[in-house]
């Protein structure tokens, strides 16, 4: 009888130990970061990942880097006030969802570096979006503003779909420049 009680107790301890470790494993696979009022943001992100971004209206420049991280810097030359800029980032494996909201209403600038081989999905209502040195797939849409896309090897791409409802589109590597 003592052996049977010992076996059940040992099994319970093993179950409790496993249950205490599972949330840590889940958090390691699904990172969430939210920051407000900072002039920069940094998060680890793998090369060859898929990055979905919803960015508030502004001037945005996204460039590729060889580092496995996302680095974002915010500036507002007029006021310097970044008090309510909010970044929400959720990473799940090789997929990331990034939302940038808040911030000043005039001359708000966002400079971003992402791994060079990232796939980008960007949605922005209005502003200027410039993308350089990113080798991954791109799905880019701006409702009103200017979109400039520069790539090193246009022959590496299949179908290209860029969208600006009102404004300018410049993707000279693909033979497209429209106002």
C-alpha positions as a Python dict, from the first residue, in 0.01 Angstrom:
ca = {
    (1, 'X'): (0, 0, 0),
    (2, 'X'): (289, 238, 83),
    (3, 'X'): (437, 181, -267),
    (4, 'X'): (103, 265, -428),
    (5, 'X'): (70, 594, -229),
    (6, 'X'): (433, 680, -311),
    (7, 'X'): (372, 619, -685),
    (8, 'X'): (60, 842, -688),
    (9, 'X'): (241, 1117, -497),
    (10, 'X'): (536, 1103, -736),
    (11, 'X'): (301, 1118, -1035),
    (12, 'X'): (123, 1424, -888),
    (13, 'X'): (453, 1602, -829),
    (14, 'X'): (560, 1529, -1188),
    (15, 'X'): (228, 1668, -1321),
    (16, 'X'): (255, 1985, -1111),
    (17, 'X'): (615, 2036, -1227),
    (18, 'X'): (513, 1993, -1593),
    (19, 'X'): (218, 2230, -1557),
    (20, 'X'): (443, 2495, -1406),
    (21, 'X'): (685, 2475, -1700),
    (22, 'X'): (428, 2481, -1985),
    (23, 'X'): (334, 2852, -1952),
    (24, 'X'): (703, 2947, -1976),
    (25, 'X'): (739, 2738, -2293),
    (26, 'X'): (426, 2898, -2440),
    (27, 'X'): (554, 3249, -2360),
    (28, 'X'): (886, 3175, -2526),
    (29, 'X'): (702, 3093, -2850),
    (30, 'X'): (450, 3380, -2827),
    (31, 'X'): (615, 3707, -2717),
    (32, 'X'): (404, 4020, -2662),
    (33, 'X'): (558, 4362, -2608),
    (34, 'X'): (375, 4690, -2567),
    (35, 'X'): (546, 5025, -2508),
    (36, 'X'): (418, 5382, -2494),
    (37, 'X'): (599, 5717, -2510),
    (38, 'X'): (945, 5591, -2610),
    (39, 'X'): (1159, 5732, -2891),
    (40, 'X'): (1272, 5383, -2996),
    (41, 'X'): (1165, 5019, -2992),
    (42, 'X'): (1371, 4701, -3031),
    (43, 'X'): (1262, 4336, -3050),
    (44, 'X'): (1420, 4012, -3165),
    (45, 'X'): (1285, 3888, -3497),
    (46, 'X'): (1418, 3607, -3717),
    (47, 'X'): (1547, 3646, -4070),
    (48, 'X'): (1302, 3488, -4320),
    (49, 'X'): (1011, 3582, -4091),
    (50, 'X'): (675, 3727, -4190),
    (51, 'X'): (615, 4075, -4050),
    (52, 'X'): (263, 4226, -4063),
    (53, 'X'): (250, 4598, -3987),
    (54, 'X'): (-32, 4843, -3933),
    (55, 'X'): (129, 5186, -3910),
    (56, 'X'): (-40, 5515, -3830),
    (57, 'X'): (-20, 5793, -4089),
    (58, 'X'): (334, 5930, -4098),
    (59, 'X'): (659, 5928, -4289),
    (60, 'X'): (804, 5575, -4275),
    (61, 'X'): (1138, 5447, -4398),
    (62, 'X'): (1200, 5071, -4373),
    (63, 'X'): (1544, 4933, -4454),
    (64, 'X'): (1695, 4586, -4443),
    (65, 'X'): (1965, 4482, -4199),
    (66, 'X'): (2165, 4165, -4137),
    (67, 'X'): (2065, 4162, -3769),
    (68, 'X'): (1787, 3935, -3639),
    (69, 'X'): (1590, 4214, -3480),
    (70, 'X'): (1350, 4496, -3546),
    (71, 'X'): (1471, 4843, -3453),
    (72, 'X'): (1239, 5143, -3473),
    (73, 'X'): (1317, 5509, -3405),
    (74, 'X'): (1055, 5783, -3380),
    (75, 'X'): (1106, 6156, -3428),
    (76, 'X'): (904, 6472, -3463),
    (77, 'X'): (1121, 6767, -3570),
    (78, 'X'): (848, 7023, -3491),
    (79, 'X'): (768, 6940, -3131),
    (80, 'X'): (981, 6644, -3025),
    (81, 'X'): (674, 6525, -2831),
    (82, 'X'): (638, 6147, -2858),
    (83, 'X'): (439, 6102, -2536),
    (84, 'X'): (157, 5891, -2672),
    (85, 'X'): (333, 5687, -2943),
    (86, 'X'): (233, 5327, -2879),
    (87, 'X'): (400, 5017, -3019),
    (88, 'X'): (238, 4677, -2981),
    (89, 'X'): (434, 4377, -3106),
    (90, 'X'): (339, 4012, -3094),
    (91, 'X'): (578, 3743, -3214),
    (92, 'X'): (473, 3385, -3265),
    (93, 'X'): (758, 3177, -3407),
    (94, 'X'): (866, 3339, -3735),
    (95, 'X'): (558, 3561, -3763),
    (96, 'X'): (529, 3907, -3613),
    (97, 'X'): (242, 4154, -3586),
    (98, 'X'): (341, 4517, -3529),
    (99, 'X'): (99, 4804, -3464),
    (100, 'X'): (213, 5166, -3429),
    (101, 'X'): (-48, 5416, -3308),
    (102, 'X'): (-58, 5759, -3146),
    (103, 'X'): (208, 6024, -3178),
    (104, 'X'): (212, 6383, -3303),
    (105, 'X'): (-11, 6491, -3590),
    (106, 'X'): (251, 6675, -3800),
    (107, 'X'): (591, 6566, -3937),
    (108, 'X'): (597, 6239, -3744),
    (109, 'X'): (881, 6023, -3877),
    (110, 'X'): (939, 5651, -3826),
    (111, 'X'): (1269, 5488, -3921),
    (112, 'X'): (1270, 5110, -3907),
    (113, 'X'): (1529, 4838, -3963),
    (114, 'X'): (1412, 4480, -4013),
    (115, 'X'): (1595, 4162, -4117),
    (116, 'X'): (1677, 4186, -4487),
    (117, 'X'): (1497, 3861, -4578),
    (118, 'X'): (1167, 3947, -4408),
    (119, 'X'): (832, 3916, -4583),
    (120, 'X'): (648, 4246, -4533),
    (121, 'X'): (277, 4320, -4512),
    (122, 'X'): (225, 4693, -4454),
    (123, 'X'): (-101, 4886, -4420),
    (124, 'X'): (-97, 5261, -4372),
    (125, 'X'): (-381, 5509, -4422),
    (126, 'X'): (-176, 5809, -4534),
    (127, 'X'): (180, 5932, -4553),
    (128, 'X'): (506, 5842, -4719),
    (129, 'X'): (635, 5485, -4720),
    (130, 'X'): (986, 5413, -4845),
    (131, 'X'): (1122, 5057, -4850),
    (132, 'X'): (1483, 4972, -4937),
    (133, 'X'): (1702, 4663, -4915),
    (134, 'X'): (1433, 4408, -4825),
    (135, 'X'): (1460, 4084, -5024),
    (136, 'X'): (1144, 3912, -4897),
    (137, 'X'): (790, 3922, -5036),
    (138, 'X'): (597, 4246, -5002),
    (139, 'X'): (227, 4331, -4976),
    (140, 'X'): (206, 4711, -4942),
    (141, 'X'): (-97, 4942, -4933),
    (142, 'X'): (-137, 5312, -4865),
    (143, 'X'): (-471, 5488, -4907),
    (144, 'X'): (-324, 5835, -4967),
    (145, 'X'): (39, 5936, -5002),
    (146, 'X'): (363, 5825, -5163),
    (147, 'X'): (507, 5476, -5188),
    (148, 'X'): (867, 5420, -5298),
    (149, 'X'): (1002, 5067, -5330),
    (150, 'X'): (1365, 4987, -5414),
    (151, 'X'): (1487, 4630, -5456),
    (152, 'X'): (1828, 4494, -5549),
    (153, 'X'): (1717, 4207, -5779),
    (154, 'X'): (1373, 4261, -5938),
    (155, 'X'): (1408, 3933, -6132),
    (156, 'X'): (1382, 3743, -5801),
    (157, 'X'): (1015, 3843, -5768),
    (158, 'X'): (704, 3685, -5912),
    (159, 'X'): (386, 3891, -5935),
    (160, 'X'): (412, 4235, -5775),
    (161, 'X'): (103, 4409, -5633),
    (162, 'X'): (148, 4760, -5493),
    (163, 'X'): (-139, 4991, -5412),
    (164, 'X'): (-177, 5365, -5354),
    (165, 'X'): (-532, 5498, -5387),
    (166, 'X'): (-434, 5868, -5402),
    (167, 'X'): (-73, 5976, -5439),
    (168, 'X'): (249, 5863, -5603),
    (169, 'X'): (391, 5517, -5661),
    (170, 'X'): (756, 5467, -5752),
    (171, 'X'): (887, 5115, -5807),
    (172, 'X'): (1130, 5186, -6090),
    (173, 'X'): (1292, 4842, -6056),
    (174, 'X'): (962, 4702, -6187),
    (175, 'X'): (911, 4974, -6449),
    (176, 'X'): (638, 5150, -6248),
    (177, 'X'): (625, 5519, -6165),
    (178, 'X'): (278, 5673, -6136),
    (179, 'X'): (127, 5989, -5993),
}
